[in-house]
Short mmCIF file of C-alpha atoms and ligand atoms in Angstrom, two decimals:
data_model
loop_
_atom_site.label_atom_id
_atom_site.label_comp_id
_atom_site.label_asym_id
_atom_site.label_seq_id
_atom_site.Cartn_x
_atom_site.Cartn_y
_atom_site.Cartn_z
CA UNK A 1 10.53 -36.90 9.55
CA UNK A 2 7.28 -38.32 8.99
CA UNK A 3 6.66 -36.45 5.68
CA UNK A 4 10.00 -38.18 4.57
CA UNK A 5 8.38 -41.59 5.24
CA UNK A 6 5.47 -40.73 3.50
CA UNK A 7 7.01 -39.64 0.35
CA UNK A 8 9.36 -43.02 0.59
CA UNK A 9 6.12 -44.98 0.47
CA UNK A 10 4.30 -42.94 -2.13
CA UNK A 11 7.29 -43.46 -4.51
CA UNK A 12 7.41 -47.25 -3.47
CA UNK A 13 3.83 -47.36 -4.90
CA UNK A 14 4.07 -44.58 -7.67
CA UNK A 15 4.78 -47.19 -10.67
CA UNK A 16 1.28 -48.49 -9.83
CA UNK A 17 -0.39 -45.25 -9.88
CA UNK A 18 -1.80 -44.28 -13.11
CA UNK A 19 -0.48 -41.12 -14.89
CA UNK A 20 1.60 -40.41 -11.52
CA UNK A 21 3.63 -37.23 -11.96
CA UNK A 22 5.44 -34.97 -9.49
CA UNK A 23 4.12 -31.36 -10.23
CA UNK A 24 6.13 -29.48 -7.78
CA UNK A 25 7.79 -29.58 -4.85
CA UNK A 26 5.75 -31.75 -2.38
CA UNK A 27 2.72 -31.74 -4.97
CA UNK A 28 1.95 -35.14 -6.84
CA UNK A 29 -0.81 -36.05 -9.29
CA UNK A 30 -2.08 -39.41 -10.64
CA UNK A 31 -5.50 -40.84 -11.91
CA UNK A 32 -7.58 -41.37 -8.67
CA UNK A 33 -7.46 -45.29 -7.69
CA UNK A 34 -10.44 -44.69 -5.53
CA UNK A 35 -13.02 -43.65 -8.22
CA UNK A 36 -11.16 -44.55 -11.17
CA UNK A 37 -11.35 -40.79 -12.30
CA UNK A 38 -12.83 -40.27 -15.85
CA UNK A 39 -13.70 -43.75 -17.48
CA UNK A 40 -14.11 -41.90 -20.81
CA UNK A 41 -10.84 -39.82 -20.74
CA UNK A 42 -7.95 -41.78 -19.92
CA UNK A 43 -5.74 -38.45 -19.53
CA UNK A 44 -8.07 -37.06 -16.61
CA UNK A 45 -5.99 -37.20 -13.40
CA UNK A 46 -7.73 -35.29 -10.56
CA UNK A 47 -5.78 -37.20 -7.64
CA UNK A 48 -3.42 -35.11 -5.68
CA UNK A 49 -0.81 -35.84 -2.94
CA UNK A 50 0.25 -32.80 -1.27
CA UNK A 51 2.02 -31.81 1.96
CA UNK A 52 0.58 -30.70 5.16
CA UNK A 53 2.66 -29.74 8.12
CA UNK A 54 4.61 -32.78 8.36
CA UNK A 55 2.66 -35.42 6.55
CA UNK A 56 1.61 -36.12 2.99
CA UNK A 57 -2.43 -35.75 2.12
CA UNK A 58 -4.36 -37.15 -0.76
CA UNK A 59 -7.28 -35.44 -2.22
CA UNK A 60 -9.26 -36.19 -5.30
CA UNK A 61 -11.18 -33.46 -7.23
CA UNK A 62 -13.44 -35.79 -8.95
CA UNK A 63 -14.83 -38.09 -6.00
CA UNK A 64 -13.86 -35.63 -3.51
CA UNK A 65 -11.92 -38.22 -1.37
CA UNK A 66 -9.61 -36.53 1.07
CA UNK A 67 -7.54 -38.48 3.47
CA UNK A 68 -4.03 -38.90 5.43
CA UNK A 69 -1.51 -40.52 3.00
CA UNK A 70 -1.58 -43.41 5.50
CA UNK A 71 -5.45 -44.10 5.10
CA UNK A 72 -4.77 -43.99 1.45
CA UNK A 73 -2.14 -46.58 1.53
CA UNK A 74 -3.92 -48.64 4.11
CA UNK A 75 -6.80 -48.98 1.25
CA UNK A 76 -4.28 -49.12 -1.73
CA UNK A 77 -1.86 -51.89 -0.41
CA UNK A 78 -2.24 -53.22 2.86
CA UNK A 79 1.12 -54.96 3.00
CA UNK A 80 3.14 -51.72 2.36
CA UNK A 81 0.99 -50.09 4.99
CA UNK A 82 2.18 -52.71 7.57
CA UNK A 83 5.49 -51.89 7.06
CA UNK A 84 4.69 -48.09 7.02
CA UNK A 85 3.11 -48.37 10.21
CA UNK A 86 6.26 -49.96 11.59
CA UNK A 87 8.24 -47.32 10.33
CA UNK A 88 6.60 -44.60 11.56
CA UNK A 89 6.32 -46.12 15.01
CA UNK A 90 10.01 -46.60 15.19
CA UNK A 91 10.32 -43.16 14.34
CA UNK A 92 7.89 -42.14 16.68
CA UNK A 93 10.19 -43.84 19.31
CA UNK A 94 12.87 -41.13 18.78
CA UNK A 95 10.38 -38.18 19.36
CA UNK A 96 8.77 -40.15 22.51
CA UNK A 97 5.40 -40.51 20.86
CA UNK A 98 5.85 -44.49 20.50
CA UNK A 99 2.94 -44.71 22.93
CA UNK A 100 0.53 -43.05 20.30
CA UNK A 101 -1.96 -45.30 18.58
CA UNK A 102 -1.79 -45.50 14.63
CA UNK A 103 -5.23 -43.67 14.53
CA UNK A 104 -3.97 -40.82 16.60
CA UNK A 105 -0.68 -40.64 14.16
CA UNK A 106 -2.93 -40.63 11.10
CA UNK A 107 -5.74 -38.12 12.44
CA UNK A 108 -3.71 -34.97 12.28
CA UNK A 109 -5.03 -31.51 12.19
CA UNK A 110 -6.81 -30.48 8.79
CA UNK A 111 -3.96 -30.01 6.15
CA UNK A 112 -2.92 -26.55 5.21
CA UNK A 113 -1.59 -26.01 1.65
CA UNK A 114 1.65 -24.22 1.69
CA UNK A 115 2.50 -24.58 -2.09
CA UNK A 116 0.59 -23.35 -5.04
CA UNK A 117 -2.51 -25.28 -5.20
CA UNK A 118 -4.39 -26.57 -8.25
CA UNK A 119 -7.25 -24.41 -9.44
CA UNK A 120 -9.70 -26.83 -8.44
CA UNK A 121 -8.78 -26.59 -4.68
CA UNK A 122 -10.68 -23.62 -4.48
CA UNK A 123 -14.03 -25.68 -5.03
CA UNK A 124 -13.31 -27.43 -1.86
CA UNK A 125 -13.35 -24.27 0.46
CA UNK A 126 -15.82 -22.24 -1.72
CA UNK A 127 -19.18 -22.40 -3.48
CA UNK A 128 -19.46 -21.28 -7.06
CA UNK A 129 -22.46 -19.07 -7.66
CA UNK A 130 -24.13 -20.70 -10.25
CA UNK A 131 -24.66 -23.65 -7.65
CA UNK A 132 -26.43 -21.58 -5.11
CA UNK A 133 -30.10 -21.00 -4.80
CA UNK A 134 -31.69 -17.73 -5.54
CA UNK A 135 -32.47 -16.92 -2.06
CA UNK A 136 -28.89 -17.35 -0.84
CA UNK A 137 -27.36 -14.27 0.84
CA UNK A 138 -24.61 -14.00 -1.89
CA UNK A 139 -27.08 -14.28 -4.82
CA UNK A 140 -29.24 -11.58 -3.34
CA UNK A 141 -26.02 -9.61 -3.08
CA UNK A 142 -24.90 -9.81 -6.66
CA UNK A 143 -28.50 -9.64 -7.79
CA UNK A 144 -28.79 -6.17 -6.08
CA UNK A 145 -25.52 -5.15 -7.93
CA UNK A 146 -27.00 -6.33 -11.19
CA UNK A 147 -24.15 -8.66 -11.84
CA UNK A 148 -25.20 -10.59 -15.26
CA UNK A 149 -26.07 -14.02 -14.39
CA UNK A 150 -23.79 -15.53 -16.96
CA UNK A 151 -20.79 -14.39 -14.96
CA UNK A 152 -22.04 -16.60 -11.99
CA UNK A 153 -19.76 -19.36 -13.08
CA UNK A 154 -16.81 -17.00 -12.51
CA UNK A 155 -17.70 -16.04 -9.02
CA UNK A 156 -17.78 -18.02 -5.58
CA UNK A 157 -19.00 -17.62 -2.21
CA UNK A 158 -16.74 -18.34 0.78
CA UNK A 159 -18.71 -19.15 4.15
CA UNK A 160 -15.58 -18.25 6.41
CA UNK A 161 -13.14 -15.87 4.92
CA UNK A 162 -10.33 -17.49 7.21
CA UNK A 163 -10.64 -20.82 5.07
CA UNK A 164 -8.90 -18.86 2.39
CA UNK A 165 -5.58 -19.22 4.31
CA UNK A 166 -5.64 -22.87 2.85
CA UNK A 167 -4.65 -21.19 -0.45
CA UNK A 168 -1.52 -19.41 1.17
CA UNK A 169 -0.86 -19.75 4.77
CA UNK A 170 0.99 -16.49 4.77
CA UNK A 171 -2.37 -14.65 5.37
CA UNK A 172 -2.73 -16.64 8.74
CA UNK A 173 -1.92 -13.48 11.03
CA UNK A 174 -3.46 -11.02 8.73
CA UNK A 175 -7.02 -12.44 8.19
CA UNK A 176 -8.54 -12.29 11.57
CA UNK A 177 -12.38 -12.23 10.89
CA UNK A 178 -14.59 -15.01 9.85
CA UNK A 179 -17.60 -13.44 7.92
CA UNK A 180 -18.62 -14.82 4.68
CA UNK A 181 -17.66 -13.03 1.44
CA UNK A 182 -17.88 -13.19 -2.19
CA UNK A 183 -14.88 -14.31 -3.79
CA UNK A 184 -13.43 -13.39 -7.06
CA UNK A 185 -10.70 -15.63 -8.29
CA UNK A 186 -8.09 -14.34 -10.90
CA UNK A 187 -6.85 -17.04 -13.25
CA UNK A 188 -4.17 -16.99 -15.85
CA UNK A 189 -4.42 -17.99 -19.36
CA UNK A 190 -3.93 -21.76 -18.36
CA UNK A 191 -6.73 -21.61 -15.50
CA UNK A 192 -4.19 -21.36 -12.62
CA UNK A 193 -5.40 -19.50 -9.65
CA UNK A 194 -3.20 -16.46 -9.06
CA UNK A 195 -5.32 -14.20 -6.74
CA UNK A 196 -8.63 -14.39 -4.92
CA UNK A 197 -10.16 -11.23 -4.07
CA UNK A 198 -12.90 -11.29 -1.26
CA UNK A 199 -15.59 -8.51 -1.24
CA UNK A 200 -17.60 -8.09 1.79
CA UNK A 201 -21.30 -8.51 1.38
CA UNK A 202 -22.37 -7.41 4.93
CA UNK A 203 -21.17 -3.69 4.83
CA UNK A 204 -17.65 -4.56 6.21
CA UNK A 205 -15.31 -1.51 6.24
CA UNK A 206 -12.56 -3.65 4.92
CA UNK A 207 -14.49 -3.92 1.42
CA UNK A 208 -11.82 -5.97 -0.30
CA UNK A 209 -9.37 -8.47 1.05
CA UNK A 210 -6.94 -9.55 -1.52
CA UNK A 211 -5.09 -12.92 -1.17
CA UNK A 212 -2.12 -13.69 -3.66
CA UNK A 213 -1.86 -17.52 -4.18
CA UNK A 214 0.98 -16.84 -6.38
CA UNK A 215 3.21 -14.15 -4.74
CA UNK A 216 4.68 -12.85 -8.02
CA UNK A 217 1.70 -12.88 -10.13
CA UNK A 218 0.04 -9.73 -11.36
CA UNK A 219 -3.51 -8.91 -9.88
CA UNK A 220 -5.36 -9.27 -13.27
CA UNK A 221 -8.80 -10.63 -13.51
CA UNK A 222 -10.12 -12.23 -16.83
CA UNK A 223 -6.81 -13.65 -18.49
CA UNK A 224 -8.57 -17.01 -18.41
CA UNK A 225 -11.32 -15.80 -20.66
CA UNK A 226 -10.02 -12.84 -22.71
CA UNK A 227 -9.27 -12.99 -26.52
CA UNK A 228 -6.10 -10.95 -27.24
CA UNK A 229 -6.62 -11.04 -30.75
CA UNK A 230 -9.82 -9.04 -30.39
CA UNK A 231 -10.38 -5.32 -29.05
CA UNK A 232 -9.71 -5.90 -25.11
CA UNK A 233 -11.44 -3.58 -22.61
CA UNK A 234 -9.05 -2.87 -19.67
CA UNK A 235 -10.95 -1.71 -16.42
CA UNK A 236 -10.06 -1.31 -12.86
CA UNK A 237 -12.62 -3.42 -11.01
CA UNK A 238 -13.15 -7.18 -11.64
CA UNK A 239 -16.98 -6.66 -11.07
CA UNK A 240 -16.89 -3.78 -13.82
CA UNK A 241 -15.38 -5.94 -16.38
CA UNK A 242 -18.44 -8.82 -15.92
CA UNK A 243 -20.65 -6.13 -17.88
CA UNK A 244 -18.37 -5.72 -20.99
CA UNK A 245 -17.40 -7.90 -23.72
CA UNK A 246 -13.90 -9.11 -23.96
CA UNK A 247 -12.81 -7.25 -20.74
CA UNK A 248 -10.12 -7.60 -18.19
CA UNK A 249 -9.43 -5.92 -14.67
CA UNK A 250 -6.20 -4.71 -13.70
CA UNK A 251 -7.04 -4.63 -9.97
CA UNK A 252 -4.75 -2.18 -7.71
CA UNK A 253 -1.34 -1.38 -8.73
CA UNK A 254 -1.34 -3.75 -11.61
CA UNK A 255 -3.14 -0.74 -13.32
CA UNK A 256 0.57 0.62 -13.65
CA UNK A 257 1.63 -2.33 -15.54
CA UNK A 258 -0.89 -2.37 -18.63
CA UNK A 259 2.15 -2.13 -21.04
CA UNK A 260 3.41 -5.43 -19.66
CA UNK A 261 0.15 -7.21 -20.61
CA UNK A 262 0.32 -10.24 -23.19
CA UNK A 263 -1.87 -8.22 -25.51
CA UNK A 264 -0.67 -5.99 -28.57
CA UNK A 265 -1.20 -2.34 -27.58
CA UNK A 266 -3.51 -1.62 -30.71
CA UNK A 267 -6.19 -3.94 -29.30
CA UNK A 268 -6.28 -2.37 -25.83
CA UNK A 269 -8.57 0.34 -24.83
CA UNK A 270 -7.95 1.69 -21.13
CA UNK A 271 -10.87 2.59 -19.14
CA UNK A 272 -10.23 4.22 -15.92
CA UNK A 273 -12.96 4.86 -13.48
CA UNK A 274 -14.74 8.24 -13.68
CA UNK A 275 -12.72 10.08 -10.85
CA UNK A 276 -11.43 13.41 -12.61
CA UNK A 277 -10.25 14.71 -9.17
CA UNK A 278 -8.03 11.70 -8.46
CA UNK A 279 -4.38 12.59 -8.70
CA UNK A 280 -2.81 8.92 -9.05
CA UNK A 281 -5.46 8.08 -11.77
CA UNK A 282 -4.35 11.30 -13.51
CA UNK A 283 -0.77 10.60 -13.71
CA UNK A 284 -1.58 7.06 -14.92
CA UNK A 285 -3.89 8.44 -17.86
CA UNK A 286 -1.29 10.88 -18.74
CA UNK A 287 1.37 8.09 -18.89
CA UNK A 288 -0.83 6.06 -21.30
CA UNK A 289 -2.04 8.66 -23.48
CA UNK A 290 1.93 9.73 -23.85
CA UNK A 291 2.47 5.92 -24.73
CA UNK A 292 -0.22 5.86 -27.61
CA UNK A 293 -2.89 3.71 -26.03
CA UNK A 294 -6.58 4.19 -26.74
CA UNK A 295 -8.32 5.59 -23.66
CA UNK A 296 -11.79 6.20 -22.66
CA UNK A 297 -12.45 9.55 -21.42
CA UNK A 298 -15.94 9.66 -19.74
CA UNK A 299 -18.48 12.71 -20.64
CA UNK A 300 -19.65 14.67 -17.87
CA UNK A 301 -23.27 13.08 -18.11
CA UNK A 302 -22.43 9.68 -16.98
CA UNK A 303 -24.17 8.62 -13.94
CA UNK A 304 -21.49 7.07 -11.86
CA UNK A 305 -18.08 6.77 -11.01
CA UNK A 306 -17.49 3.05 -12.13
CA UNK A 307 -19.23 0.79 -14.69
CA UNK A 308 -21.19 -1.02 -12.02
CA UNK A 309 -22.63 2.15 -10.53
CA UNK A 310 -23.47 3.24 -14.21
CA UNK A 311 -25.18 -0.09 -14.28
CA UNK A 312 -26.91 0.42 -10.72
CA UNK A 313 -27.98 3.87 -11.85
CA UNK A 314 -30.13 2.45 -14.93
CA UNK A 315 -27.67 2.26 -17.87
CA UNK A 316 -27.65 -1.09 -19.70
CA UNK A 317 -24.43 -2.95 -20.82
CA UNK A 318 -25.20 -2.05 -24.41
CA UNK A 319 -25.53 1.71 -23.56
CA UNK A 320 -22.22 1.83 -21.75
CA UNK A 321 -20.66 -0.06 -24.49
CA UNK A 322 -21.83 2.68 -26.95
CA UNK A 323 -20.70 5.51 -24.45
CA UNK A 324 -17.31 3.59 -24.49
CA UNK A 325 -17.20 3.47 -28.60
CA UNK A 326 -18.09 7.37 -28.74
CA UNK A 327 -15.45 8.53 -26.31
CA UNK A 328 -12.28 6.54 -27.02
CA UNK A 329 -9.62 8.80 -27.79
CA UNK A 330 -5.89 8.67 -28.38
CA UNK A 331 -2.92 10.63 -29.06
CA UNK A 332 -3.75 14.73 -29.23
CA UNK A 333 -7.52 14.12 -29.07
CA UNK A 334 -6.96 12.32 -25.92
CA UNK A 335 -4.95 14.75 -24.43
CA UNK A 336 -7.28 17.55 -25.39
CA UNK A 337 -10.37 15.64 -23.92
CA UNK A 338 -8.41 14.61 -20.70
CA UNK A 339 -7.68 18.38 -20.11
CA UNK A 340 -11.44 19.05 -20.31
CA UNK A 341 -12.49 16.27 -18.15
CA UNK A 342 -10.31 17.02 -15.40
CA UNK A 343 -11.31 20.61 -15.19
CA UNK A 344 -15.00 19.35 -14.47
ZN1 ZN B 401 -11.50 -39.83 -7.01
#
């Protein structure tokens, strides 16, 4: 149990680590002693000790330091490190690994996060779109889709889709390809990462791969940005929501859970894709009309089955916003319009 030894030595030095805190099972946080963290903000603590397979690792989201706990300890307190090595050697003896050198013990395989990671961990495996050059493949992709530039800071590029396994290793078996993708992180109101949706950009037949970081979290995009005290537009696609003001997206089955949102019903306008022939959508629309929600019933003339398609076909965000305002109904009026829309 080398993990046990790592944790034991972490506790032995923890009182000398500023702002040291246990965040969850096998995840500890402190101010980074390597870079000193922020010199202005004494509360900033961006160093994390987290569990790999059988070892503890250290990562700082300020200076980018990433190392095995042993390496951290060696630099932090060489006396403690001396004892630590003896203990790990002694333990190794039971496992017939006593012949191993210290260095080989300390250079284990790349760590995998098997606990809920902090949101910033995403920055170590992906690049945020607003940090990439205009001629980059993914920037070309979002430019072609006319995604607004001010939304680039909410989107990421992942070079190898397999790297996302670091956010939840349950997907180890199911993600087998290695292509680059557009990554759309779903954060909660506190900025915690819940889900990452990975959109193919090279014409993959599997257009979306959704990775739940928090297994129980709803797949709702935009909770970190939305103001629930104002009118909230609820759409189906995360990318669609980027074209609208104060909008969130309920991806997949989460569209059946709009009534569970932490937003007052009177502030919600529901906007389904423009797919009158889709039975499942029809059922849900009926349900929410019955429950008294405001709903957009698209006029026949709109050019596209979703908002992004309408934009690609030449409408502006303002024009779509106007269509939404002019075609929002509730109660009996919504029922009547809905019946007409389905017949088209
Ligand atoms: Zn640091």
